[in-house]
Coordinates of C-alpha atoms and ligand atoms in Angstrom, one line a residue:
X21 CA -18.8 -21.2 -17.4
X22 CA -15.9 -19.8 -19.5
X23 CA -13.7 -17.3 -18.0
X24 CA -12.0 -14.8 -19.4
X25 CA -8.1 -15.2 -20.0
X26 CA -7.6 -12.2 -18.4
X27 CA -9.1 -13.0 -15.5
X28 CA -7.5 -16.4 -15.7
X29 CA -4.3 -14.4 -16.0
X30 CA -4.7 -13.3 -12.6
X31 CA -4.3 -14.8 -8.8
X32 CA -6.5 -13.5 -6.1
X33 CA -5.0 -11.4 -3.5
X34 CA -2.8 -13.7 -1.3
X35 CA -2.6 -10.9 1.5
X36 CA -6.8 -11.1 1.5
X37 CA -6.5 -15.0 1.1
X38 CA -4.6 -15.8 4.6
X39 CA -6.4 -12.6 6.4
X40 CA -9.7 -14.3 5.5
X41 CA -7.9 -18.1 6.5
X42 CA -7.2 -16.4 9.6
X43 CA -10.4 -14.7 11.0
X44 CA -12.0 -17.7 9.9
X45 CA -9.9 -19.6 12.6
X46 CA -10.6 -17.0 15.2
X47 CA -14.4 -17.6 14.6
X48 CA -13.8 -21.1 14.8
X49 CA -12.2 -20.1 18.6
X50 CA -8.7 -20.5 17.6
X51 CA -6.3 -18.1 19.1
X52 CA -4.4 -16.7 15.9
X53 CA -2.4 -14.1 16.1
X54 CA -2.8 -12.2 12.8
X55 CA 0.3 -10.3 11.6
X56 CA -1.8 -10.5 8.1
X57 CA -3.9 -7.9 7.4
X58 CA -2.5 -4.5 6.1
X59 CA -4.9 -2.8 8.4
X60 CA -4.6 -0.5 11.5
X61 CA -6.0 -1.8 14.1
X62 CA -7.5 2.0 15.5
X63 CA -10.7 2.9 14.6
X64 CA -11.7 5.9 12.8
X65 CA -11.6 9.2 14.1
X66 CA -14.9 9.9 16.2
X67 CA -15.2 13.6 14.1
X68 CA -15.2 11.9 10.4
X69 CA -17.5 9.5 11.6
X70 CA -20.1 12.3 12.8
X71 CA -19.0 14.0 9.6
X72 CA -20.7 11.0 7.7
X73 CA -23.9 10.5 10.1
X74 CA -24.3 13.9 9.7
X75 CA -24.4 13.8 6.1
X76 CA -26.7 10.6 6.1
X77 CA -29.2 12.3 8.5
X78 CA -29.3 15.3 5.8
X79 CA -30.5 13.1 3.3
X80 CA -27.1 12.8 1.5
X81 CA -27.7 9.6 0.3
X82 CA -28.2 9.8 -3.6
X83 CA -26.5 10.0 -6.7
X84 CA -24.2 13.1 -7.1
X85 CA -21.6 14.6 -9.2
X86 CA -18.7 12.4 -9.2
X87 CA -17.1 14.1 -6.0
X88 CA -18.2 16.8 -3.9
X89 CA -16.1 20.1 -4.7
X90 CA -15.3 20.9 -1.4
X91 CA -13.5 17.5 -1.1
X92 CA -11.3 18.0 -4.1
X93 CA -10.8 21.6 -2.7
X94 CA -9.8 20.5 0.6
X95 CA -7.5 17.6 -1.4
X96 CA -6.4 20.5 -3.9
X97 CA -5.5 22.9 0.1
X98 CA -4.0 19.4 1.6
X99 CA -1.2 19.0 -1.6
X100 CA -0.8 22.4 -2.0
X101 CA 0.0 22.5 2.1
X102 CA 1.7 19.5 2.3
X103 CA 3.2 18.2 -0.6
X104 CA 4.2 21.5 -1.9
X105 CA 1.9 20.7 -5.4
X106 CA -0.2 23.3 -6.8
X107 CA -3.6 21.1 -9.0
X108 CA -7.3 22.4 -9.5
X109 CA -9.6 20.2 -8.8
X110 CA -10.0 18.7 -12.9
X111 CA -6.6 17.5 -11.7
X112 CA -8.0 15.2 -9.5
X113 CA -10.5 12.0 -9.2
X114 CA -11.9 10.7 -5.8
X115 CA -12.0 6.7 -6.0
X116 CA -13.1 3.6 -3.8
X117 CA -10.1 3.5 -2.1
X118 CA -6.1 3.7 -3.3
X119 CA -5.9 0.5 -5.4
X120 CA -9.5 1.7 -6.7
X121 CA -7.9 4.9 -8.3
X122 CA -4.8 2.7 -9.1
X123 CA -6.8 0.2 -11.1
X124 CA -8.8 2.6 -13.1
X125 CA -5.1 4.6 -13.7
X126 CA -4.2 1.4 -15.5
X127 CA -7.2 1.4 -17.5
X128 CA -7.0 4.7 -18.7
X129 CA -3.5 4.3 -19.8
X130 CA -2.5 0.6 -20.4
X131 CA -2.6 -0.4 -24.0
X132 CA -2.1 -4.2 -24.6
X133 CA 1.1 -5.5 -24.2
X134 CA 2.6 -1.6 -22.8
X135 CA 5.4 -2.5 -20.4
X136 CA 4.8 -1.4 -16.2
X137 CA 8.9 -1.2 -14.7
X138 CA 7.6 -2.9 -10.8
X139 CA 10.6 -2.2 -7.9
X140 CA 10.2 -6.3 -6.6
X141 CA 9.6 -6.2 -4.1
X142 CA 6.2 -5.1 -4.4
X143 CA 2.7 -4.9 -3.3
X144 CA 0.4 -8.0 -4.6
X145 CA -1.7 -6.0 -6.1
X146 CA 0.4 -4.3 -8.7
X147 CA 0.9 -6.9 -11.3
X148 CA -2.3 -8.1 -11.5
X149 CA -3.6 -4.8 -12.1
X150 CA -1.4 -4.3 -14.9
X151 CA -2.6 -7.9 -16.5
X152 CA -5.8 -6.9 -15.7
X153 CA -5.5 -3.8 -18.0
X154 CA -3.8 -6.0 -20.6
X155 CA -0.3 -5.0 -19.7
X156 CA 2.7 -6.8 -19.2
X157 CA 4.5 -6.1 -15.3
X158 CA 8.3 -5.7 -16.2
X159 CA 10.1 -6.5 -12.8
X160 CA 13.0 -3.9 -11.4
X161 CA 14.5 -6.0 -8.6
X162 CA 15.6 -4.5 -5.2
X163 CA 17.1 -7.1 -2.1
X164 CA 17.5 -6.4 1.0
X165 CA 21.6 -5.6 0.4
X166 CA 20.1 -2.8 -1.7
X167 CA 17.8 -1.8 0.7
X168 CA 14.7 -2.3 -1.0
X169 CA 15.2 0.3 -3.0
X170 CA 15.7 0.4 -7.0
X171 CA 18.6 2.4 -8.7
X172 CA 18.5 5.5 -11.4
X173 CA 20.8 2.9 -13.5
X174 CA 18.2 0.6 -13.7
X175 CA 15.1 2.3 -15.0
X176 CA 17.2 3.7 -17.3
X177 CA 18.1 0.4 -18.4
X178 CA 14.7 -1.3 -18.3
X179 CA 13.1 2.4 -19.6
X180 CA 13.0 1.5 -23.4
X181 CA 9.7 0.4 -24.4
X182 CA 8.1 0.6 -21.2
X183 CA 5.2 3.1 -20.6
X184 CA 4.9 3.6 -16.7
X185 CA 7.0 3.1 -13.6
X186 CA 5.6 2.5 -10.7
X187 CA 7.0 3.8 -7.1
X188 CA 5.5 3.0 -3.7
X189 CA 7.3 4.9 -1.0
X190 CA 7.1 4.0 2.0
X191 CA 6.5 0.6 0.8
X192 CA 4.5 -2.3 0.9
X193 CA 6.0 -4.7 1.8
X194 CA 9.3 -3.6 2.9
X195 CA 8.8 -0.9 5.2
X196 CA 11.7 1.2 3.3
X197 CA 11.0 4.9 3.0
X198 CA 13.0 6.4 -0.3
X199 CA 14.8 9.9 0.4
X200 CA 14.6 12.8 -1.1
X201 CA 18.0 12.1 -2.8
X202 CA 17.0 9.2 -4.2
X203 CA 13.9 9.9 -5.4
X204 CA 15.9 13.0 -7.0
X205 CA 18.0 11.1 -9.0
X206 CA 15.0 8.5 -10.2
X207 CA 13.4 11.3 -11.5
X208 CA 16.2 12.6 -13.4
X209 CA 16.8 8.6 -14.7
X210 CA 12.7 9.5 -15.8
X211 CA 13.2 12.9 -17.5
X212 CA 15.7 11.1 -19.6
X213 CA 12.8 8.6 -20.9
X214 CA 9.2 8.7 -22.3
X215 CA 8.4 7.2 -18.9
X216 CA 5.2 8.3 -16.9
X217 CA 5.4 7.8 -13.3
X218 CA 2.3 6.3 -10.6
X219 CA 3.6 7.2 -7.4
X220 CA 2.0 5.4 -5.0
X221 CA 1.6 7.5 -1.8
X222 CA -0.7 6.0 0.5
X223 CA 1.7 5.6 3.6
X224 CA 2.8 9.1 3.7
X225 CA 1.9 10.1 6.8
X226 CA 3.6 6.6 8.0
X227 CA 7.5 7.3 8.4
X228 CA 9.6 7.0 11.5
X229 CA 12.8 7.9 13.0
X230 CA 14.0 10.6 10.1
X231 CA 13.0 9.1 7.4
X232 CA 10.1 12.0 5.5
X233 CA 7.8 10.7 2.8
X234 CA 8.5 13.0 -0.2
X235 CA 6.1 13.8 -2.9
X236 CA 7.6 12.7 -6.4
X237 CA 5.7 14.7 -8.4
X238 CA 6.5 18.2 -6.1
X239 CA 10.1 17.1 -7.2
X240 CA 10.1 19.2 -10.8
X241 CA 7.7 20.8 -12.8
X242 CA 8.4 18.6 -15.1
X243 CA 8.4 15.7 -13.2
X244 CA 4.7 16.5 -12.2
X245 CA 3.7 16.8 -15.6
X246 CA 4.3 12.8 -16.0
X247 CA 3.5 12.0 -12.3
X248 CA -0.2 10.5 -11.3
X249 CA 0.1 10.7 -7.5
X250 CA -2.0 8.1 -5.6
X251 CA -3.4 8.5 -1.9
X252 CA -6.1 7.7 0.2
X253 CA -8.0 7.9 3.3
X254 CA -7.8 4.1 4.9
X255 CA -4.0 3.9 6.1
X256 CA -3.6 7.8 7.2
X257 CA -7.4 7.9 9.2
X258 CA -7.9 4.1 9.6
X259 CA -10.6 3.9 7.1
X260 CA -10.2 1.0 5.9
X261 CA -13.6 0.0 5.4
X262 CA -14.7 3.7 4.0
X263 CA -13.1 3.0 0.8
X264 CA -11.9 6.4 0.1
X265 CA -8.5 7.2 -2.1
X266 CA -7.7 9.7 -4.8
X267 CA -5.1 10.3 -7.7
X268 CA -4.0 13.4 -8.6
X269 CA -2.0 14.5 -11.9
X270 CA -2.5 15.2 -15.0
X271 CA -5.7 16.6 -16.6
X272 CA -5.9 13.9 -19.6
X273 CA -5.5 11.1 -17.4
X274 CA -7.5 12.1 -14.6
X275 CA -10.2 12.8 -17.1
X276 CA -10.0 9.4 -18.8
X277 CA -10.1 7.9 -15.2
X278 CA -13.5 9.9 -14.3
X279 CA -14.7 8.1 -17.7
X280 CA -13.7 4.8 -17.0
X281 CA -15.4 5.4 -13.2
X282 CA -18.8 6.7 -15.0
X283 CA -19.3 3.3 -16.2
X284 CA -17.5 1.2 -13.1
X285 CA -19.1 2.7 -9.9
X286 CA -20.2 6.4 -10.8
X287 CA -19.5 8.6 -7.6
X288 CA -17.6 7.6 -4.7
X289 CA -20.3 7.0 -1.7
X290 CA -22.0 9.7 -0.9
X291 CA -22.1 10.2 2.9
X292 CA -18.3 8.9 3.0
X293 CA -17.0 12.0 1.3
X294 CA -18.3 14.0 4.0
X295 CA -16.3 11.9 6.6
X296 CA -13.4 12.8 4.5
X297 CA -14.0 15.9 4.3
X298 CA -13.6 16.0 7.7
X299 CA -10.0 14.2 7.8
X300 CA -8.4 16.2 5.8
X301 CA -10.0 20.1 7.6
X302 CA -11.0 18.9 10.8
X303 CA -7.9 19.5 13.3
X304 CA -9.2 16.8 15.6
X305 CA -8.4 14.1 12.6
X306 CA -4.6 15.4 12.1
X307 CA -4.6 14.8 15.8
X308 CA -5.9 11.5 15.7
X309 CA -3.3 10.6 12.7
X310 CA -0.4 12.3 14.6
X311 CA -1.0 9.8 17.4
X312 CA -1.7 7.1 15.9
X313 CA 1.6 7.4 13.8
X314 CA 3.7 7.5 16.8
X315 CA 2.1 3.9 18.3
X316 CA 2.8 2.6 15.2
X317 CA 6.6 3.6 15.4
X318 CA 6.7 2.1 18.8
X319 CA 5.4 -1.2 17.6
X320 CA 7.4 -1.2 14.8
X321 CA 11.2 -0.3 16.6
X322 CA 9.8 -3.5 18.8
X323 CA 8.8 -5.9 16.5
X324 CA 11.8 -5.4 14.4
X325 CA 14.0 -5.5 17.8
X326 CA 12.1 -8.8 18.8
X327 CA 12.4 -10.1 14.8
X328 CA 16.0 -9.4 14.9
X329 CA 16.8 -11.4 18.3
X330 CA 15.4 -14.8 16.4
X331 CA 18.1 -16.4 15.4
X332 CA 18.5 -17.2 11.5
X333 CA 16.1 -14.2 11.2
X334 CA 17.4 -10.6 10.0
X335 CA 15.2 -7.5 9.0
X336 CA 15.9 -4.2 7.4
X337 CA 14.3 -1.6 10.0
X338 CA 11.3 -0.4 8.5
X339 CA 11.2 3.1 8.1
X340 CA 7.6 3.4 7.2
X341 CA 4.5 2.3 6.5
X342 CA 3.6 -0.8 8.9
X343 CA 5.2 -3.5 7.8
X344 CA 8.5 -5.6 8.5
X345 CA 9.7 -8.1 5.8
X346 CA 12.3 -10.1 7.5
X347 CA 14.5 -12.9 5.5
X348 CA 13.7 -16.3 7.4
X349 CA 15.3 -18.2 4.2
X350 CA 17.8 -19.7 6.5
X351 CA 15.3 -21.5 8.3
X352 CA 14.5 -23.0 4.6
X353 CA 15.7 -26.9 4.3
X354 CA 14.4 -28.1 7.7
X355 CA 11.8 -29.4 9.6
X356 CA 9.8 -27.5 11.4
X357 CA 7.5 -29.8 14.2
X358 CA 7.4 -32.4 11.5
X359 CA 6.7 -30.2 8.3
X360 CA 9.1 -29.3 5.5
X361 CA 9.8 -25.9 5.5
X362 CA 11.4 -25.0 2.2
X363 CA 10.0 -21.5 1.0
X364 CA 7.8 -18.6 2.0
X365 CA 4.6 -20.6 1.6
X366 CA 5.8 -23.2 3.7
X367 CA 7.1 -21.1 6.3
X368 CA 4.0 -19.1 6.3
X369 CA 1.8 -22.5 6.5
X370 CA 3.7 -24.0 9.7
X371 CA 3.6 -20.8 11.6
X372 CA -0.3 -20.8 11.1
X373 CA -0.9 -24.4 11.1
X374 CA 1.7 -25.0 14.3
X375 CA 2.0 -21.6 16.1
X376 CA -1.5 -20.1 15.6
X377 CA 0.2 -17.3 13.4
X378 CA -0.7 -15.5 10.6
X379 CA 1.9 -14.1 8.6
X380 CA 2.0 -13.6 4.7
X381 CA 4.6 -15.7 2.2
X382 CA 7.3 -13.1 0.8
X383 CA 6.6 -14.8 -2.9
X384 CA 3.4 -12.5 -2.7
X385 CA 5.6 -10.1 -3.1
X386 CA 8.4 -11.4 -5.1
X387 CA 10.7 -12.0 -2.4
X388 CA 10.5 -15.7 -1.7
X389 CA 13.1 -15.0 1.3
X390 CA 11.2 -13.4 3.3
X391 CA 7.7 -13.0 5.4
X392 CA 5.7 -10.2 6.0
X393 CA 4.1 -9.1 9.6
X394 CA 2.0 -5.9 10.2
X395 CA 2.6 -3.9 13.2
X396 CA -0.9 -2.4 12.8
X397 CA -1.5 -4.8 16.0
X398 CA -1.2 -4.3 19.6
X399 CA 2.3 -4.5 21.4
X400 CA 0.4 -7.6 22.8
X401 CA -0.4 -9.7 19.8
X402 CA 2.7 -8.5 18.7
X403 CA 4.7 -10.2 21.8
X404 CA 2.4 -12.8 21.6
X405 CA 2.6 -13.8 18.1
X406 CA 6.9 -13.4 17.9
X407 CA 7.2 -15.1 21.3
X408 CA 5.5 -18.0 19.4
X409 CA 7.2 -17.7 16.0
X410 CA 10.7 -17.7 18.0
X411 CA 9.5 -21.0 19.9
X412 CA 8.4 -22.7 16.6
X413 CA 11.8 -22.2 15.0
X414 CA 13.9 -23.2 18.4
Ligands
PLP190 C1 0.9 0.0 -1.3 C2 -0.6 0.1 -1.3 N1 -1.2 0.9 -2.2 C3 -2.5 1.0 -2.1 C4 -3.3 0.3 -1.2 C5 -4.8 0.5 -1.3 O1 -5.4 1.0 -0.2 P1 -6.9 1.3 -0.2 O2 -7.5 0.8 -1.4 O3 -7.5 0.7 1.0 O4 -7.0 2.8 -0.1 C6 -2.7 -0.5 -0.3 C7 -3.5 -1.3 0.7 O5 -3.1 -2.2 1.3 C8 -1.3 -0.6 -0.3 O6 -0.6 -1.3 0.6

């Protein structure tokens, strides 16, 4: 069959790729340890999943308008609340997930050949979307001397010609959490361009030590008036498999979005907007969140600790999401039990193929340096796997 150049244009998710590779292995009875997936490992709150039998038992199981009301009320309360962002609900669109509402924000706004300013490193998905929509990812680089983080100087620099920046904050894959005053001084860079801005929220709720998640768009006024603030349900309430994000922003572009979903998947599913529903008004779900947060700050001061104690290994502390993204590229150039370890993929291939651990190649990402491990894993697996990534490279 003939495939489309656009889709030829494209590589499948890596992240997905080695997550598969490794619960494949597991069935097979291997012991991996899987530092892969981007995934907590808790399961969902017990009240949003009564929320959604509920639902289900009341025969809410059909076609419906493209969101319940009182889920883009309760998402309308939560930013208003929260973020400190007043939007009615035609300024919002309920999706199939955070990448679901980022894809479809691409679509409604990508012409072919518009320019997308990416912070690299960045998450897999990102560039692909922007092919997919017939754009062309422009790549803002950030090391780990920088901290991850891009400078006002350049988007100004890259700015000309370019139609959207992205920003993901706390990141994936870095685990770097932008402050208020940087973020400040982005959005003044912005203001000074034609730029529009997807501000990729979904860790939020994920920050540690005293690093806060800060809303771009509640920045300005005017900054709002360009921003397109993505969420969603699976990182915040471990739902994962619910599929359950939003944007919110402006009213042309939500609009256009709600088109592009009436021909791509029509309402988000039914019975699951009633589970989240229930995370964002039940108090029992915030609990849940609240705690689950704090484990994952735990895991996360260890694993960098443990990371950080390998030698030829160094890490900027993540301060959020669930992700470190340490630099093994010193380890590049030698053999490790008998293979040649010269790069990310490599790296990423002996530690699976010789130490039964799954981590994913920085390249993914745009980093070839580094490696990226979840701490969305027990303090177990977590010991387990780096006591057996630190043997490997002795
Ligand atoms: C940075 C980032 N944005 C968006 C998403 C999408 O999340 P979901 O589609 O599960 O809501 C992810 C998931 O890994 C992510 O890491």
């Amino acid at each position: 069959m003939m495939l489309s150049d656009r889709v030829q244009s494209v590589s499948a998710s890596a992240t997905i790729a080695i997550t598969t590779r490794a619960k494949q292995l597991q069935a097979e009875g291997v012991d991996v340890v899987s530092f892969a997936a981007g995934e907590p490992d808790f399961d969902t709150p017990e009240c949003i999943k009564a929320a959604a039998k509920a639902a289900l038992d009341a025969g809410d199981t059909k076609y419906n308008p493209r969101t319940s009301r009182a889920l883009l009320d309760a998402i309308a309360a939560k930013l208003a609340a929260e973020n400190g962002l007043s939007v009615g609900a035609d300024q919002i669109v309920v999706t199939f997930g955070g990448k679901h509402a980022l894809y479809d924000a691409f679509q409604a706004t990508i012409n072919p050949g518009d320019k997308v300013l990416i912070p690299s490193p960045y998450w897999v998905s990102y560039p692909e979307m922007v092919k997919l929509a017939g754009g062309e990812p422009v790549f803002l680089p950030a090391s780990a001397e920088a901290g991850f983080k891009i400078t006002p100087e350049q988007v100004l620099s890259a700015a000309s010609g370019a139609k959207v920046l992205l920003l993901n904050s706390p990141s994936n894959p870095t685990g770097v959490t932008y402050t208020r005053q940087e973020l400040w001084a982005i959005a003044q860079a912005v203001l000074k361009t034609e730029l529009m801005v997807f501000s990729d929220e979904i860790y939020e709720k994920l920050t540690y030590g005293d690093a806060v998640a800060t809303c771009f768009a509640s920045l300005d006024p005017a900054v709002a008036e360009r921003t397109l603030t993505i969420n969603g349900l699976a990182k915040t309430f471990s739902m994962t498999g619910w599929r359950l994000g939003w944007a919110a922003g402006p009213k042309d572009v939500i609009a256009a979005m709600r088109k592009v979903m009436s021909h791509e998947t029509t309402n988000p599913v039914s019975f699951a907007q009633a589970g989240a529903l229930a995370a964002y008004t039940d108090p029992r779900a915030t609990e849940a969140a609240v705690a689950m947060r704090a484990e994952f700050e735990k895991r996360g001061l260890h694993m960098v600790d443990r990371l950080d104690a390998i030698d030829g290994v160094t890490c900027v502390k993540p301060t959020g999401a669930f992700y470190c993204f340490p630099d093994v590229s010193s380890h590049y150039g030698r053999s490790i039990g008998g293979a040649e370890v010269t790069d990310s993929l490599s790296f990423a291939a002996a530690a699976l193929d010789q130490a039964n651990v799954a981590l994913v190649p920085g390249v993914a990402f745009g980093e070839d340096k580094c490696v990226r491990l979840t701490f969305a894993t027990s303090m177990a697996q977590i010991d387990k796997g780096i006591d057996r990534i630190e043997k490997l490279l002795k």
